[in-house]
Tab-separated table of C-alpha atoms in Angstrom:
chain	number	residue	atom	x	y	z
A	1	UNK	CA	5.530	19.477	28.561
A	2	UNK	CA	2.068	19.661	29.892
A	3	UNK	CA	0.399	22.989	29.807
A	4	UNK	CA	-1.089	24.668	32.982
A	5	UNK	CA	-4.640	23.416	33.434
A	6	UNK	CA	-7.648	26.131	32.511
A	7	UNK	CA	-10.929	26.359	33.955
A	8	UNK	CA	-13.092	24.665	30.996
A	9	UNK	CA	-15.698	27.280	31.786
A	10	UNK	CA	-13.301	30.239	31.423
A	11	UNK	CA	-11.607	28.913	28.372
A	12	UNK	CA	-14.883	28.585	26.684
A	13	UNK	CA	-16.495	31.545	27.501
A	14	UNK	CA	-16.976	34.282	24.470
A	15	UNK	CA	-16.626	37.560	24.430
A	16	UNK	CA	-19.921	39.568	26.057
A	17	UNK	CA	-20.320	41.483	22.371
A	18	UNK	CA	-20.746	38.124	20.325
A	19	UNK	CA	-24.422	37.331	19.254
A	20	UNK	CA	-25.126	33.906	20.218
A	21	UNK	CA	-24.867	32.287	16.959
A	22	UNK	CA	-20.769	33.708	17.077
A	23	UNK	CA	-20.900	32.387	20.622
A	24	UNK	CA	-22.173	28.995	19.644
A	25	UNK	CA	-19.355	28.824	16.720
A	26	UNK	CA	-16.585	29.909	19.738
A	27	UNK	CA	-17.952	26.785	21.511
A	28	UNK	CA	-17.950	24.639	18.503
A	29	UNK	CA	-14.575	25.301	17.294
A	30	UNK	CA	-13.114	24.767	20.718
A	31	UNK	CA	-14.882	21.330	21.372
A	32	UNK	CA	-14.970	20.137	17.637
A	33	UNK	CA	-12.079	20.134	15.353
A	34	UNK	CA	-9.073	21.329	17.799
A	35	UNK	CA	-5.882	20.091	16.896
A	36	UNK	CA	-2.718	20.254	19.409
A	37	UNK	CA	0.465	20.193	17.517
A	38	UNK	CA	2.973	17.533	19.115
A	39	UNK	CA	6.114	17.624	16.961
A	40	UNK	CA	8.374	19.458	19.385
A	41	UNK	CA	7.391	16.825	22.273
A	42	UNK	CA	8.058	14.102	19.913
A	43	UNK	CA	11.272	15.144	18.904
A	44	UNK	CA	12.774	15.180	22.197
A	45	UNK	CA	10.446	11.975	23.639
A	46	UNK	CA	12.034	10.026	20.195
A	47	UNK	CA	15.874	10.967	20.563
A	48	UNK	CA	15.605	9.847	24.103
A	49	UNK	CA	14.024	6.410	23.154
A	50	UNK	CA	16.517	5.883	20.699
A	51	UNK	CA	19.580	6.643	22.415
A	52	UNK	CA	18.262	4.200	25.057
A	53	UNK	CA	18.425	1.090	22.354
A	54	UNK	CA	21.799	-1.055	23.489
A	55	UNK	CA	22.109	-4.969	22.798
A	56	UNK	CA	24.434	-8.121	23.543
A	57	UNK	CA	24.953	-10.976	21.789
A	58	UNK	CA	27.586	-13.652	21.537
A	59	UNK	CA	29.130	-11.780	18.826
A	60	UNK	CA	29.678	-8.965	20.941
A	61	UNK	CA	27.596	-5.787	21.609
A	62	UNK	CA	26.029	-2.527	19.742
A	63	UNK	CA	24.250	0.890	20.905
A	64	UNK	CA	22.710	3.939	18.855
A	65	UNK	CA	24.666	6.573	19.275
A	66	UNK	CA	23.196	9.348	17.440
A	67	UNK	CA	19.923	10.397	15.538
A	68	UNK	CA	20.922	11.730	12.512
A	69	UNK	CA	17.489	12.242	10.858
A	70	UNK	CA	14.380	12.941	12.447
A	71	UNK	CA	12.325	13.996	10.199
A	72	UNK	CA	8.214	14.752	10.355
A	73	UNK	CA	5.338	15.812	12.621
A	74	UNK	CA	2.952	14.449	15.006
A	75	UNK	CA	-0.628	16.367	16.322
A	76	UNK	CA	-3.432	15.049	18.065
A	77	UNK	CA	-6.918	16.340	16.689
A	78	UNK	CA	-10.414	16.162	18.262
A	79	UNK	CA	-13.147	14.897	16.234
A	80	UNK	CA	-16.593	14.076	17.005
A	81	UNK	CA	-15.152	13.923	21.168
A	82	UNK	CA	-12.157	11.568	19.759
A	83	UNK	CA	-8.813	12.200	19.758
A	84	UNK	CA	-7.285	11.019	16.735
A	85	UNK	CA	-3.548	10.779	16.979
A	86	UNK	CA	-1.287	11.870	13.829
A	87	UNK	CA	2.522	11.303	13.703
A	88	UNK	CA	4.427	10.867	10.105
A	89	UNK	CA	8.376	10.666	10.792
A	90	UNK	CA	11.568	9.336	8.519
A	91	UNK	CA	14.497	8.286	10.709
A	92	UNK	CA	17.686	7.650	10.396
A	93	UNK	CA	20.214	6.091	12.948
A	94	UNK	CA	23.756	5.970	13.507
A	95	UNK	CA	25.046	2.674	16.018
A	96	UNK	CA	28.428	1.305	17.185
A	97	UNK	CA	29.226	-1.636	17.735
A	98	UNK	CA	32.116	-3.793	19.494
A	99	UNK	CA	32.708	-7.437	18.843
A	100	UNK	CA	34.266	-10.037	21.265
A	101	UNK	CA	37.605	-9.380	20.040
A	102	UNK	CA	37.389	-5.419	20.672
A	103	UNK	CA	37.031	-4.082	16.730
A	104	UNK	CA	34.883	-1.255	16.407
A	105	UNK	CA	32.358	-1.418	13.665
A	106	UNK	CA	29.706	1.897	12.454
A	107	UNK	CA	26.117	1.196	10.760
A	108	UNK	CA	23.026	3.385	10.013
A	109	UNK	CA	19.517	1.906	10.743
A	110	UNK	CA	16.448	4.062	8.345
A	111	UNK	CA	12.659	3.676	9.398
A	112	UNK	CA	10.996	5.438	6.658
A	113	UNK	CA	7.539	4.733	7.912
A	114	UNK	CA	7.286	5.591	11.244
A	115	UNK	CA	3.247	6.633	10.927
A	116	UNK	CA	0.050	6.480	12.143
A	117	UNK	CA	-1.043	4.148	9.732
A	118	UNK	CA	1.664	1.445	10.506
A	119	UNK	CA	1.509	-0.767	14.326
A	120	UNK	CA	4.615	-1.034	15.881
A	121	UNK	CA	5.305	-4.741	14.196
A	122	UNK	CA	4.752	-3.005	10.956
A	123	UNK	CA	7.451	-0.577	10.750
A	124	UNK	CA	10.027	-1.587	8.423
A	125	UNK	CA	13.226	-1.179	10.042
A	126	UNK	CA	16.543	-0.548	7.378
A	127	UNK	CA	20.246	-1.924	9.417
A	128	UNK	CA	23.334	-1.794	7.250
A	129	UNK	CA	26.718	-1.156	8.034
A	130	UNK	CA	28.750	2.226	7.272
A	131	UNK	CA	30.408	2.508	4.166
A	132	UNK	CA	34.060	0.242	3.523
A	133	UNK	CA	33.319	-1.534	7.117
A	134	UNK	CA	33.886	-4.936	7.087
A	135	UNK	CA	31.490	-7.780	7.294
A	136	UNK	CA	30.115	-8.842	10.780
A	137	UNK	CA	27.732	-10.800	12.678
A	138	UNK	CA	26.827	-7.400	14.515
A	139	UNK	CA	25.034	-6.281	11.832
A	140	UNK	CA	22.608	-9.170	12.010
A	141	UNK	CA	22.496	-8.928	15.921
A	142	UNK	CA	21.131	-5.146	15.481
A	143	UNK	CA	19.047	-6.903	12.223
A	144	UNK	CA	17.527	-9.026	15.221
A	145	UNK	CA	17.772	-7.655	18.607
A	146	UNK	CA	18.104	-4.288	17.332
A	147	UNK	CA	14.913	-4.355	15.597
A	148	UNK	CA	13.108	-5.448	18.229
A	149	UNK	CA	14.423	-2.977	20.979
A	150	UNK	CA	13.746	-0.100	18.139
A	151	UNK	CA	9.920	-1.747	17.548
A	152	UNK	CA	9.823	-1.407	21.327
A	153	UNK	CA	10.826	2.084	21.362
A	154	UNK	CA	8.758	3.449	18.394
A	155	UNK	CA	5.331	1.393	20.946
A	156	UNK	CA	6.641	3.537	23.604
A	157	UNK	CA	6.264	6.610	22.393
A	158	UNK	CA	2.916	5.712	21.159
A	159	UNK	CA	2.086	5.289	24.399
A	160	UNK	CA	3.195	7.984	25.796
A	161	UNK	CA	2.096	10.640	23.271
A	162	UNK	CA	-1.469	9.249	24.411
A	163	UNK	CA	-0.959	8.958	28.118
A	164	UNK	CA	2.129	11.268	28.900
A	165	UNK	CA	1.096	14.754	26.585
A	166	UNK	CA	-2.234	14.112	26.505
A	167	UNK	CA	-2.327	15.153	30.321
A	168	UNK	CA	-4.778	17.571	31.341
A	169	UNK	CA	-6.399	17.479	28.173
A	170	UNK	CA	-10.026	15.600	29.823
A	171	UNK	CA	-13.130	17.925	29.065
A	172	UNK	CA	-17.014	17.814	30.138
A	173	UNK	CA	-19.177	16.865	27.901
A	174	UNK	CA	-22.451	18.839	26.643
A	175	UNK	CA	-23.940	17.672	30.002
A	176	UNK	CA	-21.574	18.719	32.241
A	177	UNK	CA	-20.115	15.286	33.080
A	178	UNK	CA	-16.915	13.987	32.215
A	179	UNK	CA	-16.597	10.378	30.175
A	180	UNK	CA	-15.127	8.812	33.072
A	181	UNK	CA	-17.456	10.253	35.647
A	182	UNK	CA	-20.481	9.145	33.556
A	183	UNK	CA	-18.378	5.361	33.474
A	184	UNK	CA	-17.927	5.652	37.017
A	185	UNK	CA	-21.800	5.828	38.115
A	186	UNK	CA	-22.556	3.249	36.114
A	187	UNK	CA	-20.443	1.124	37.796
A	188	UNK	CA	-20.982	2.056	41.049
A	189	UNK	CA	-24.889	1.366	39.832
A	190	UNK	CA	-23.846	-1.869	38.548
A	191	UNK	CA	-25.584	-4.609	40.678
A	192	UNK	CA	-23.242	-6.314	43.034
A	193	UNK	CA	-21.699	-10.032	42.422
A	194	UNK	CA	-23.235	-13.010	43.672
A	195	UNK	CA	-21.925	-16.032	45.334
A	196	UNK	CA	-21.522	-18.959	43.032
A	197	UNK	CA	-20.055	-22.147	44.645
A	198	UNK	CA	-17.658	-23.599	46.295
A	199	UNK	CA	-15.256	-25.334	43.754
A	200	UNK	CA	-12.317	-27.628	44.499
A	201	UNK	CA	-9.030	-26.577	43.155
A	202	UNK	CA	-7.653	-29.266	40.719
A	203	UNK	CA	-3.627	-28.746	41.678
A	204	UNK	CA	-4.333	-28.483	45.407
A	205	UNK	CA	-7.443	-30.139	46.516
A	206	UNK	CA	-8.450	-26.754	47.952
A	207	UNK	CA	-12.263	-25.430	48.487
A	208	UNK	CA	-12.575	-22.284	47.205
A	209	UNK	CA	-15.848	-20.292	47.607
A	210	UNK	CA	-16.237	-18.610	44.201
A	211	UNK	CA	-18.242	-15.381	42.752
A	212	UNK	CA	-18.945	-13.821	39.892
A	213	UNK	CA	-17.938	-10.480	39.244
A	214	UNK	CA	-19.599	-8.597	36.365
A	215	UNK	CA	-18.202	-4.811	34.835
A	216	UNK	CA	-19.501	-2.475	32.193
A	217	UNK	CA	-17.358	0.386	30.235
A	218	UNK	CA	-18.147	2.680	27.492
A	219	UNK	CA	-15.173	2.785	25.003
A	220	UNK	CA	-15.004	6.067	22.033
A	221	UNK	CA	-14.008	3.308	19.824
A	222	UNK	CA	-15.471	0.776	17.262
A	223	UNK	CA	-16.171	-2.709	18.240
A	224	UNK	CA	-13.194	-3.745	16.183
A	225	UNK	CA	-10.861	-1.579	16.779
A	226	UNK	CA	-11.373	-2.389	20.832
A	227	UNK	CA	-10.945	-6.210	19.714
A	228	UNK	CA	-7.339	-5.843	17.940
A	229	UNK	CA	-6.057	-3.579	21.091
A	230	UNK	CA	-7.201	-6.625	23.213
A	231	UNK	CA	-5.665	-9.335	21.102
A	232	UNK	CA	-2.241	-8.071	19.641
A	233	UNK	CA	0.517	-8.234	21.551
A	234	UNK	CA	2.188	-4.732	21.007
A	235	UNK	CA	-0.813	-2.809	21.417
A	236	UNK	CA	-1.154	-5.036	24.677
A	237	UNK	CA	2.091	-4.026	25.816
A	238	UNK	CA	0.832	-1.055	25.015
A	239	UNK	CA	-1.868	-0.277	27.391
A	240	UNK	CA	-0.658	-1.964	30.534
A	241	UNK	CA	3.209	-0.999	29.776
A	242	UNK	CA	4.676	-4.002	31.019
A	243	UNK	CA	5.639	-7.093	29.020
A	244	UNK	CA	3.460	-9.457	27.373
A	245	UNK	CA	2.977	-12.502	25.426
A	246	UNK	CA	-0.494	-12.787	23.289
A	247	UNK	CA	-1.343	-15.657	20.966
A	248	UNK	CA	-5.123	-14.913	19.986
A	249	UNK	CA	-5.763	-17.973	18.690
A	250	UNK	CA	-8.084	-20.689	20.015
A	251	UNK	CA	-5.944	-22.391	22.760
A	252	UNK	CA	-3.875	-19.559	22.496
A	253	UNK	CA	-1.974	-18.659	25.832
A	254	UNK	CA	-1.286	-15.620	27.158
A	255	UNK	CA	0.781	-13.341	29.807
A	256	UNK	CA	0.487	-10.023	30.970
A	257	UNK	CA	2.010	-7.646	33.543
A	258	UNK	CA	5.080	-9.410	33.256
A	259	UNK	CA	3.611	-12.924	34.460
A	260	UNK	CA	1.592	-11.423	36.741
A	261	UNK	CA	-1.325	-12.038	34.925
A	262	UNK	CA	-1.908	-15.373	32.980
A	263	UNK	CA	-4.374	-17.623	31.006
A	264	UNK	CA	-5.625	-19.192	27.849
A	265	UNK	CA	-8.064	-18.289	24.945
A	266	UNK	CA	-11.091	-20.656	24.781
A	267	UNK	CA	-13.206	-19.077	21.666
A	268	UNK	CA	-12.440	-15.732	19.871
A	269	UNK	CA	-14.946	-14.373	17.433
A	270	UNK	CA	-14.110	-11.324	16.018
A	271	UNK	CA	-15.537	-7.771	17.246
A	272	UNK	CA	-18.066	-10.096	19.318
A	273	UNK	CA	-16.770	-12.256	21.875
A	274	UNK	CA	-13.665	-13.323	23.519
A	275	UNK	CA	-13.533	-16.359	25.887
A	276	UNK	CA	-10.693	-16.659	28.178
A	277	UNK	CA	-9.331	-19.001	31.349
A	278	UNK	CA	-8.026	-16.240	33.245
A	279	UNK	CA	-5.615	-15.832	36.458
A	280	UNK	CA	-3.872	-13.978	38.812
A	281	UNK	CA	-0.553	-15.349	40.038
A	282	UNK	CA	-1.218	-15.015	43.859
A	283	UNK	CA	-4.412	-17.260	43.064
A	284	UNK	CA	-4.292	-20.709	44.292
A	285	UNK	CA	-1.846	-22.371	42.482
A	286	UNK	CA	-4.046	-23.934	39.012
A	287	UNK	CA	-7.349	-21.946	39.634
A	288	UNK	CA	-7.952	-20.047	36.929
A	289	UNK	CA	-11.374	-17.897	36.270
A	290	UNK	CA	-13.846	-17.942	32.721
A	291	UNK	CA	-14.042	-14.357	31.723
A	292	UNK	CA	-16.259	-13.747	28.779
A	293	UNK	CA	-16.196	-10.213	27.104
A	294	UNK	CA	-18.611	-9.189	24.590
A	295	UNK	CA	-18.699	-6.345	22.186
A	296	UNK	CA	-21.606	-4.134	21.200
A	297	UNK	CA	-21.456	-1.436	19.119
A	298	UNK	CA	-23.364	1.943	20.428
A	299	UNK	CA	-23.394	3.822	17.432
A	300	UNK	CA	-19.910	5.037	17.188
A	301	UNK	CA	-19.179	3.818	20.418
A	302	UNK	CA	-18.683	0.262	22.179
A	303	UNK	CA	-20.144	-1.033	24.989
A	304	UNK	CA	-17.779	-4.115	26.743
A	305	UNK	CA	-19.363	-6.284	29.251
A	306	UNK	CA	-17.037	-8.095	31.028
A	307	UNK	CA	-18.418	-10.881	32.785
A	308	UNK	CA	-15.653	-12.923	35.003
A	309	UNK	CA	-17.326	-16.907	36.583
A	310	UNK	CA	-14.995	-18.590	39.414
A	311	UNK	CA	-13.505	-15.852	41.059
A	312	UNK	CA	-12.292	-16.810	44.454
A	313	UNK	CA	-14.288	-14.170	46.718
A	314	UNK	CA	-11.758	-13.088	48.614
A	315	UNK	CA	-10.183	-11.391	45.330
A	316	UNK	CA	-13.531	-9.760	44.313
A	317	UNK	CA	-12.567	-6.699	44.735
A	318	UNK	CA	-8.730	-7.390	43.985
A	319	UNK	CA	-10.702	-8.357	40.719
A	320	UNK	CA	-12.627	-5.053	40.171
A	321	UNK	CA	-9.571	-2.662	40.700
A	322	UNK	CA	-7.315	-4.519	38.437
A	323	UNK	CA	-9.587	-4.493	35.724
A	324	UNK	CA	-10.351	-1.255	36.103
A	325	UNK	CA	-7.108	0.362	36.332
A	326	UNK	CA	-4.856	-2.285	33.945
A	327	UNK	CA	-7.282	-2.923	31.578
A	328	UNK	CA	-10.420	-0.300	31.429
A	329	UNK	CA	-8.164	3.143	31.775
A	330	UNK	CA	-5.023	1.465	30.958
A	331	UNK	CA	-6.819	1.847	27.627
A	332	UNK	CA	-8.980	4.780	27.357
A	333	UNK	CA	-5.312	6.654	28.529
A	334	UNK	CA	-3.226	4.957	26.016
A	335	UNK	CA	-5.662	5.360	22.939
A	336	UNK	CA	-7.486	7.966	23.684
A	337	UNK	CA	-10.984	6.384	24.059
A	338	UNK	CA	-12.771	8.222	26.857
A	339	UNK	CA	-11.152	11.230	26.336
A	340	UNK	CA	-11.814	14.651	25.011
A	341	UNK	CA	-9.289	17.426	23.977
A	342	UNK	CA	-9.155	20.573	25.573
């Protein structure tokens, strides 16, 4: 649960006794080094997600019915203006399930490495049956499906411990300004896109006047770490929380927002430069746009150009918004890179 909101200025404010080197240590300790502990959120968010996993298969069907284990702790810490997420659990499972023919069967599923340290693809995932049950193709449909609802789960609430309880949890920075307002004026002073051409569309035979639509955003990340949350799939899913397919590979394809969003790698060079044909799916049917987004590190931070060529002009601003809500604070809000704990 989100705690009421303070005044910044109140909660930082020292006692009038202090001598200013105390005061400047109050200040310090508040802005530098302030860890929120979010183990009895996670408990709760985790049992929820769980309980939710149910699959069907040929073979019949199977749901987690209980959490029998749930075991660890999870805390978000600020350092250097980063929040740095924590989480350590050991699970255990119980699931039912009910083949074709009506027969009730009992298994256990055990993720002992539920961490910080692990993606969501990583996490080894334990399904066995109960003790004296029978052999049954269930047990390899919660091996398969299962797995992959649980995977999807455990991305979840990875999410949502950095969107959902890091709420109200934004504060200003030494100059008074927020990360996002100081992103926001320099994209409103960011120089407006210019007409290209007029290009034909290759499926339709369609004119299409064209622009091209550049954006700028400062990231509390490194210059790799923004490339793997770009180009793998779960931490895709991740940030726009919708499904997703990602092949980053050279001729790779790609879809995002469930279909809403599609195109194709061109070149990929790592913490640099990504290449991309890119599309929306109310674009003339075929059209697709080159986005090129490059990388440059900003001593502990990253700067990420985006520069998008062929966009039809009528979506230029359709363009902007997406970006900048999908993609831009999709991330910052799900990894905690323009924010700063409270």
């Amino acid at each position: 649960m989100t705690e009421p909101a303070m005044d910044p200025e109140t909660l930082l404010m020292p006692a009038p006794s202090m001598s200013e080197e105390t005061q400047a240590a109050v200040v310090s300790g508040v802005l530098e080094g302030t860890e929120r502990d979010a183990t009895a959120w996670s408990t709760e968010k985790l049992k929820e997600l769980f309980l939710a996993v149910s699959v069907t298969g040929d073979e019949g069907g199977c749901q987690v019915t209980e959490v029998s284990k749930l075991d660890g702790e999870a805390s978000i810490n600020n350092r250097k203006g980063k929040l740095i997420f924590f989480y350590e659990w050991d699970v255990k499972l119980n699931w039912t399930g009910v083949s074709k023919s009506g027969v009730k069967y009992k298994g256990h599923v055990e993720i002992p490495n539920l961490s910080d340290e692990n993606d969501p693809s990583e996490v080894e995932i334990r399904v066995s049956l109960a003790k004296d049950e029978p052999d049954t193709l269930l047990t390899e449909l919660m091996r398969q499906s299962g797995a992959q609802q649980i995977r999807a789960a455990v991305a979840e609430y990875i999410s949502m411990l950095k969107t959902e309880f890091t709420q109200g949890m934004i504060l200003p920075t030494e100059n008074g300004e927020s990360h996002s307002a100081v992103t926001e004026a320099k994209q409103k002073a960011a120089p407006p896109p210019s007409q290209e051409k007029v290009v034909t569309c290759p499926s339709s035979g369609v004119k299409i006047p064209t622009c091209k639509v550049r954006m700028t955003e400062m990231f509390l990340t490194s210059p790799e770490e923004l490339y793997r949350v770009l180009t793998r799939q779960e931490l895709v899913q991740g940030f726009t929380h919708a499904p997703a397919t990602v092949m980053a590979d050279k001729g790779g394809k790609f879809h995002l927002l469930g279909g809403n969003v599609s195109g194709e790698f061109l070149e990929l060079d790592w913490e640099k430069r990504i290449v991309m044909s890119w599309r929306y799916k109310t674009w003339p049917a075929g059209h697709h746009a080159t986005i090129t987004l490059t990388f440059t590190d900003k001593r502990g931070e990253t700067e990420l150009q985006m520069e998008a060529r062929g966009v039809p002009q009528s979506e230029e601003q359709h363009m902007r918004d997406g970006w900048k809500r999908y993609y831009f604070d999709g991330i910052k809000q799900t990894f905690g890179y323009g924010a700063l704990l409270l």
